[in-house]
Structure formats: structure tokens, C-alpha cells
Amino acid sequence: MTDKTTMRILSGIQPSGVLHIGNYFGMMRPAIALQAEGEALYFIADYHALTSVRDPEVLRTNSRRVALDFLACGLDPQRATLFRHSDVPQVTELAWILSTVAPMGLLERAHSYKDKLARGMAATVGLFNYPVLMAADILIYDSDVVPVGKDQKQHIEMTRDLAVKMNETFGQIFKLPEARIQPATETVPGIDGQKMSKSYGNNIDIFGDEKETRKRVMSIVTDSTPIEAPKDLERSTIVELYSLFASKDELANMCDRFKKGGTGYGDFKKELFQKLWEYFTPMRKRREEILRDKSYIDNVLARGAERANEIAHEVMQRVRKAVGLR
Ligand code: AMP
Ligand code: TRP
């Protein structure tokens, strides 16, 4: 058992595709840094991914791959609990209970739902209820802190609203969790300058192969300023991405050369690729090592499921009692 004062940190990531550097800087790196500061629980949100992935093999493969990539990036299973969402099925029971107090209007205001419909996804009940399941994910572990990218901010606010509603209706059941968003990396741009996202096709993957990664970096959209002319630093995706990988001095040097003129965008992109590739080299090595041990991932996930169920079970007993079940 954990001591009651230990900060509990929780986050999830959908296995709906391959992880990209927006996921890494927005959520994974901050989550990995937090694993030293309390009890961290990170999960692969396969129940959530069912709202968009319709191929069972793809879902299974992606789930393992997300676990592998997260471990390769530094998630330490000795310190943090890594598990599959669907290994804690009680979370769907809590989602049902929360849905009975969730105002329709609250869900109708969800940006993420509206964005998904605007991108052509079918309006299913699951997609609409997504924030309720996400609230259950967070509340079922008595979470204090939730490291996420900015796009998830509203979901955490909705979680707090639902927790307050439950506490007002049934007495003090839930803690109010807080989003932890890193201002410097809250929205990592993709190669077209929009938010990086697998669904926009503008992603640079963490573990893409060298040729593909170079190609993606070289196709970052720029304006048509000629080589010799000074370049606009303000909205440059190249500079923004470079700042994620470079030291202060290296960044200042690139900014100077941007302002001075005389260097083409192609050269800046090559420098960015080089930094990016070097940054993930130790993680690629670790990934190879993990892959050599066939049972490593399954063992980590099995242990994770055990610990996550232990906490969820305790919290659900409290919830069932409070609402009058059993
Ligand atoms: P998802 O891929 O939607 O499951 O996102 C997983 C995590 O990565 C969430 O915490 C997101 O907020 C974060 N994330 C995704 N894309 C970006 C981005 N372009 N910039 C910063 N964070 C991101
Ligand atoms: N909705 C999040 C995303 O798309 C993933 C997620 C599901 C999550 N449940 C969560 C994140 C609970 C933090 C806490 O990125």
C-alpha cells in the first residue's frame, strides 16, 4: 500500500497509431520526469481507441507498440505502473455511474468531440461519452496530477466538474485532479505548422526509420524567402522544433543565422534532422534491447494491471457504497 500523502500521477495515451514527437514532448517526457515524484500510473487507452480503431489486430499490435515505445523512452517499470486500460474493466462501471450525473450540455461543449465530427468521424455514443470515460480513468485512481498536452485541458476540467457533481450529490468521494501542462511544449507543431497529430498526417514519429524521418523533416512547410534574405523567426516550424532538441546556445546560433540571411531553409532542416535523430538514438538502442526479451512487455503489463486493479477496487468500493449499490 502507498502512503496516503504520496502524490498520485496518472495519464493515458491512445494506441490509435504510432507515437510522434508531439506525444513525446507534450505528454511522455513530462510523465517520465514525474515518475520520480510520486506514484505514477500510465496506461494504454485501448477502450478509448475503440472509438476510432475498428481492426482488432491493429488495436492489439498498436497497444503493445505503445507500451514498447513508452518503455524505450524511459518509463521505468520499477517506479511507475504501466498497464492496459482494458485490464481494469471496472473503469467502465465508474463511467456509467458518472454518466448518470453528467449534464448533456457539458458534453455538448467538448471541443475534441466537435473537432472529431468536423474531421468526418461518425457521431457515435462512445465518441460523445469519451470525456466521461476519461473522467472515470482519472477518478478511479484518486489521481492528483495529470500530465497532458494542451488539447486535453478541457477534458480535465470536465473531470473536475463531474467529481464536484458526484461529491455534491453523494458526499465526499473524489479528489479533484489537476492538469499538468508544460507551457513550452503544450502544442508541438507538425510539418505543416498545425498541431502535430496522427489524424492530420503531419506527424514526425519518435521511432520512424531514418529515411522516412529525414523525408518528413525536409518537407516541413516554409515560406518562399530566398537563401540570402533574412527569415521570419516568429512562425517558423523549423525553429520551434529545433528548440525542443537543441541547447540554448545552439538555438541562439540558429536564430542569429535566421535573422542574418545567407542560409537556406534546406540547411536548417538538415540541422534539425541531425539533432532530432541524435536525441532519440539512446532510446532506439533501448528499444532494441527490450525487443530482445520476448516476455518483458507482457510481464510489465501484467504487474501493472495488478497494481492498477488494487487501487481501482478500493475506490470502487467507496463509490458503490456512496451511491447505494450493494
Ligand atoms: P493522443 O495521441 O491523442 O492519445 O495524445 C496523447 C498525449 O499526447 C496527450 O496528452 C496529448 O495532449 C499529447 N499530444 C498529442 N499531440 C500533441 C502535440 N502536437 N503537442 C503536444 N502534446 C500533444
Ligand atoms: N484522451 C487522451 C488523449 O487522447 C488519452 C486519455 C484517456 C487520457 N484517458 C486519459 C489522458 C486519462 C490523461 C488521463 O490524448
XYZ file of C-alpha atoms and ligand atoms in Angstrom:
364
model
C 0.000 0.000 0.000
C 1.076 3.521 -0.700
C 1.266 6.124 1.946
C -1.792 8.386 1.762
C 0.258 11.516 1.276
C 2.025 10.252 -1.846
C 1.118 12.308 -4.885
C -0.589 10.155 -7.461
C 0.197 10.910 -11.092
C -1.854 9.469 -13.912
C -2.007 9.739 -17.670
C -3.125 7.762 -20.695
C -2.268 7.556 -24.344
C -4.386 6.094 -27.111
C -2.968 3.220 -29.165
C -4.614 4.604 -32.277
C -1.387 4.931 -34.255
C 2.330 5.300 -33.945
C 3.660 7.749 -31.349
C 5.043 11.041 -32.608
C 7.228 13.767 -31.155
C 4.129 15.789 -30.162
C 3.123 12.890 -27.900
C 6.679 12.697 -26.630
C 7.185 16.342 -25.641
C 3.545 17.039 -24.738
C 2.923 14.042 -22.546
C 5.525 11.254 -22.419
C 8.591 13.246 -21.396
C 6.761 15.164 -18.635
C 5.170 11.910 -17.462
C 8.551 10.182 -17.349
C 10.023 13.099 -15.372
C 7.167 12.888 -12.861
C 7.670 9.193 -12.134
C 10.252 10.188 -9.517
C 7.859 12.484 -7.687
C 5.098 10.206 -6.540
C 3.199 7.105 -7.517
C 2.833 7.245 -11.280
C 0.279 5.222 -13.243
C 0.336 5.354 -17.036
C -1.971 3.407 -19.256
C -2.578 2.480 -22.852
C -6.080 3.754 -23.544
C -7.383 0.874 -25.652
C -11.034 1.355 -24.600
C -10.732 4.916 -25.895
C -9.066 3.806 -29.117
C -12.121 1.653 -29.882
C -13.859 4.896 -30.827
C -11.618 5.085 -33.894
C -9.813 1.749 -34.479
C -12.025 -0.961 -35.997
C -9.433 -3.651 -36.667
C -8.774 -5.945 -33.650
C -5.306 -6.949 -34.857
C -4.311 -3.341 -35.338
C -5.550 -2.440 -31.875
C -3.608 -5.300 -30.260
C -0.433 -4.546 -32.210
C -0.584 -0.820 -31.536
C -1.187 -1.385 -27.823
C 1.982 -3.433 -27.477
C 3.878 -0.950 -29.581
C 2.827 1.971 -27.391
C 3.998 0.015 -24.339
C 7.323 -0.712 -26.061
C 7.858 2.884 -27.161
C 6.967 4.316 -23.765
C 9.395 1.930 -22.053
C 12.092 2.721 -24.614
C 11.637 6.442 -23.947
C 12.390 5.991 -20.261
C 9.285 4.848 -18.441
C 10.773 2.851 -15.595
C 8.518 -0.033 -14.551
C 10.313 -0.206 -11.195
C 8.986 3.242 -10.412
C 5.850 3.665 -12.486
C 2.927 1.371 -13.191
C 2.259 0.752 -16.889
C -0.953 -1.045 -17.791
C -3.650 -1.569 -20.365
C -6.889 0.359 -19.878
C -8.953 -2.753 -20.609
C -7.173 -4.715 -17.865
C -9.194 -2.629 -15.403
C -12.753 -3.169 -16.654
C -14.220 -1.576 -13.520
C -13.438 1.754 -15.093
C -16.395 1.257 -17.438
C -18.658 0.776 -14.434
C -17.478 4.067 -12.996
C -18.020 5.722 -16.397
C -21.635 4.533 -16.275
C -22.142 5.923 -12.789
C -20.585 9.264 -13.789
C -22.757 9.403 -16.902
C -25.859 9.399 -14.711
C -24.870 12.800 -13.286
C -23.137 14.199 -16.388
C -25.099 17.082 -17.901
C -25.663 16.724 -21.662
C -24.708 20.389 -22.055
C -21.265 19.769 -20.546
C -20.527 17.039 -23.078
C -22.001 19.007 -25.960
C -19.417 21.719 -25.337
C -16.439 19.346 -25.723
C -14.013 20.731 -28.340
C -12.481 17.378 -29.028
C -15.869 15.828 -29.888
C -16.734 18.729 -32.165
C -13.314 18.570 -33.856
C -13.665 14.851 -34.470
C -17.074 15.303 -36.099
C -15.695 18.156 -38.191
C -12.987 15.763 -39.424
C -15.640 13.340 -40.606
C -15.858 10.829 -37.744
C -19.298 9.319 -37.189
C -21.177 10.694 -34.190
C -21.303 7.567 -32.006
C -22.428 7.498 -28.380
C -18.937 6.259 -27.460
C -17.292 9.284 -29.031
C -19.741 11.596 -27.271
C -19.148 9.861 -23.917
C -15.379 9.843 -24.320
C -14.881 12.585 -21.678
C -16.953 10.605 -19.168
C -14.767 7.537 -19.603
C -11.718 9.762 -19.343
C -13.050 11.226 -16.089
C -13.522 7.682 -14.792
C -9.920 6.852 -15.811
C -8.651 9.683 -13.675
C -11.004 9.475 -10.689
C -10.755 5.701 -10.233
C -7.107 6.083 -9.149
C -7.601 9.071 -6.818
C -5.245 10.944 -9.130
C -3.740 14.265 -8.063
C -1.840 15.282 -11.178
C -2.470 14.507 -14.853
C 0.386 15.336 -17.270
C -1.077 16.002 -20.748
C -0.760 18.271 -23.786
C -2.950 21.356 -24.068
C -5.570 19.622 -26.214
C -6.620 17.610 -23.143
C -7.108 20.598 -20.831
C -10.849 20.782 -21.296
C -11.206 17.060 -20.609
C -9.519 17.502 -17.233
C -11.788 20.446 -16.448
C -14.775 18.251 -17.265
C -13.359 15.571 -14.962
C -13.251 18.081 -12.136
C -16.838 19.171 -12.902
C -18.025 15.564 -12.720
C -16.113 14.931 -9.491
C -17.707 18.015 -7.907
C -21.145 16.917 -9.092
C -20.653 13.470 -7.560
C -19.344 14.923 -4.295
C -22.294 17.330 -4.073
C -24.767 14.565 -4.766
C -23.350 11.683 -2.746
C -20.901 13.196 -0.261
C -17.128 13.458 -0.493
C -15.998 10.633 -2.786
C -13.415 12.054 -5.154
C -10.301 14.213 -5.076
C -10.119 16.994 -7.658
C -7.266 16.265 -10.084
C -5.117 18.905 -11.732
C -3.834 19.031 -15.292
C -0.051 19.441 -15.561
C 0.695 21.104 -18.889
C 4.231 22.150 -19.882
C 3.921 25.648 -21.365
C 6.985 25.223 -23.615
C 5.696 22.037 -25.235
C 1.927 22.265 -24.799
C 1.320 22.147 -28.563
C 4.111 20.761 -30.738
C 3.639 21.763 -34.393
C 3.601 19.237 -37.215
C 5.376 19.589 -40.561
C 2.569 21.823 -41.872
C 2.716 24.144 -38.843
C -0.627 22.943 -37.403
C -0.754 20.919 -34.164
C 1.093 17.666 -34.755
C -1.424 14.843 -34.919
C -1.592 11.390 -36.463
C -5.011 12.272 -37.805
C -3.668 15.309 -39.690
C -0.889 13.286 -41.313
C 1.665 15.965 -40.297
C 3.497 13.824 -37.733
C 7.169 13.026 -37.258
C 7.307 9.703 -35.433
C 9.610 9.034 -32.498
C 10.826 5.746 -33.933
C 10.380 6.269 -37.652
C 13.184 4.864 -39.821
C 15.977 7.194 -40.829
C 14.979 7.719 -44.445
C 11.341 8.437 -43.648
C 12.206 10.720 -40.730
C 14.617 12.734 -42.881
C 11.969 12.995 -45.592
C 9.377 14.257 -43.097
C 11.769 16.878 -41.708
C 12.788 18.010 -45.191
C 9.135 18.506 -46.113
C 8.404 20.999 -43.312
C 6.395 23.783 -44.900
C 8.219 27.142 -45.160
C 7.609 30.445 -46.917
C 9.494 31.335 -50.099
C 12.116 33.695 -48.628
C 15.275 33.358 -50.792
C 18.516 31.967 -49.334
C 20.283 35.293 -48.966
C 17.362 37.120 -47.271
C 16.704 37.294 -43.505
C 13.994 34.850 -42.387
C 10.984 35.224 -40.132
C 11.666 33.574 -36.773
C 8.224 34.129 -35.363
C 6.185 31.473 -37.032
C 8.960 29.118 -38.075
C 8.145 25.456 -37.516
C 11.836 24.646 -38.042
C 12.919 26.865 -35.143
C 10.078 25.706 -32.940
C 11.001 22.052 -33.447
C 14.730 22.739 -33.187
C 14.160 24.371 -29.784
C 12.933 21.007 -28.484
C 16.255 19.313 -29.194
C 18.959 21.957 -29.157
C 20.870 23.569 -26.301
C 20.313 27.275 -25.574
C 23.472 28.209 -27.469
C 22.646 26.071 -30.468
C 19.189 27.617 -30.623
C 20.583 31.157 -30.317
C 23.017 30.363 -33.117
C 20.248 29.182 -35.432
C 18.131 32.226 -34.589
C 21.051 34.536 -35.447
C 21.555 32.898 -38.806
C 17.808 33.130 -39.480
C 17.921 36.862 -38.869
C 21.129 37.406 -40.825
C 20.147 35.627 -44.021
C 22.532 33.637 -46.209
C 21.384 30.182 -45.106
C 18.572 28.349 -46.880
C 15.703 26.539 -45.187
C 17.061 23.235 -46.522
C 20.246 23.637 -44.458
C 18.302 24.495 -41.322
C 16.139 21.422 -41.844
C 19.255 19.226 -42.142
C 20.486 20.563 -38.805
C 17.095 19.891 -37.257
C 17.076 16.333 -38.579
C 20.553 15.715 -37.189
C 19.586 16.902 -33.690
C 16.322 15.013 -33.689
C 17.975 11.798 -34.825
C 20.724 12.063 -32.193
C 18.207 12.873 -29.461
C 16.348 9.594 -29.922
C 19.425 7.404 -30.581
C 19.797 6.085 -26.992
C 16.066 5.357 -26.929
C 16.283 3.443 -30.198
C 19.021 1.323 -28.609
C 16.942 0.677 -25.511
C 14.032 -0.259 -27.754
C 16.146 -2.909 -29.493
C 17.136 -4.331 -26.109
C 13.546 -4.559 -24.931
C 12.554 -6.290 -28.140
C 15.166 -8.987 -27.499
C 13.399 -10.068 -24.307
C 10.199 -11.632 -25.587
C 8.306 -11.663 -22.303
C 9.411 -8.277 -20.936
C 6.441 -6.205 -22.109
C 3.867 -8.811 -21.081
C 5.419 -9.057 -17.629
C 5.435 -5.294 -17.160
C 1.797 -5.031 -18.259
C 0.709 -7.935 -16.053
C 2.316 -6.376 -12.989
C 0.852 -3.016 -13.922
C -2.642 -4.455 -14.229
C -2.342 -5.964 -10.763
C -1.411 -2.689 -9.095
C -3.989 -0.651 -11.051
C -6.755 -3.100 -10.118
C -5.785 -2.923 -6.475
C -6.374 0.839 -6.379
C -9.448 0.769 -8.630
C -11.033 -1.906 -6.455
C -10.642 0.179 -3.319
C -12.032 3.324 -4.911
C -14.962 1.452 -6.483
C -15.954 0.010 -3.116
C -16.164 3.554 -1.840
C -18.179 4.668 -4.874
C -20.635 1.751 -4.767
C -21.273 2.306 -1.114
C -21.787 6.052 -1.587
C -24.314 5.707 -4.433
C -26.276 2.809 -2.902
C -25.147 -0.195 -4.893
C -24.839 -3.329 -2.781
P -3.223 11.093 -28.178
O -2.295 10.717 -29.256
O -4.331 11.966 -28.651
O -3.659 9.923 -27.334
O -2.367 12.025 -27.219
C -1.581 11.537 -26.183
C -0.968 12.659 -25.400
O -0.083 13.426 -26.221
C -1.989 13.682 -24.858
O -1.611 14.080 -23.565
C -1.913 14.822 -25.819
O -2.264 16.044 -25.218
C -0.436 14.802 -26.205
N -0.246 15.370 -27.536
C -0.712 14.871 -28.710
N -0.349 15.667 -29.741
C 0.362 16.705 -29.199
C 1.024 17.853 -29.757
N 1.033 18.097 -31.060
N 1.630 18.691 -28.889
C 1.651 18.458 -27.551
N 1.055 17.391 -26.983
C 0.422 16.515 -27.790
N -7.848 11.450 -24.169
C -6.425 11.325 -24.082
C -5.841 11.617 -25.475
O -6.470 11.443 -26.475
C -5.978 9.958 -23.621
C -6.520 9.655 -22.274
C -7.523 8.792 -21.975
C -6.092 10.219 -21.030
N -7.769 8.754 -20.647
C -6.920 9.631 -20.037
C -5.139 11.154 -20.668
C -6.785 9.977 -18.677
C -4.998 11.509 -19.314
C -5.823 10.909 -18.330
O -4.727 12.031 -25.529
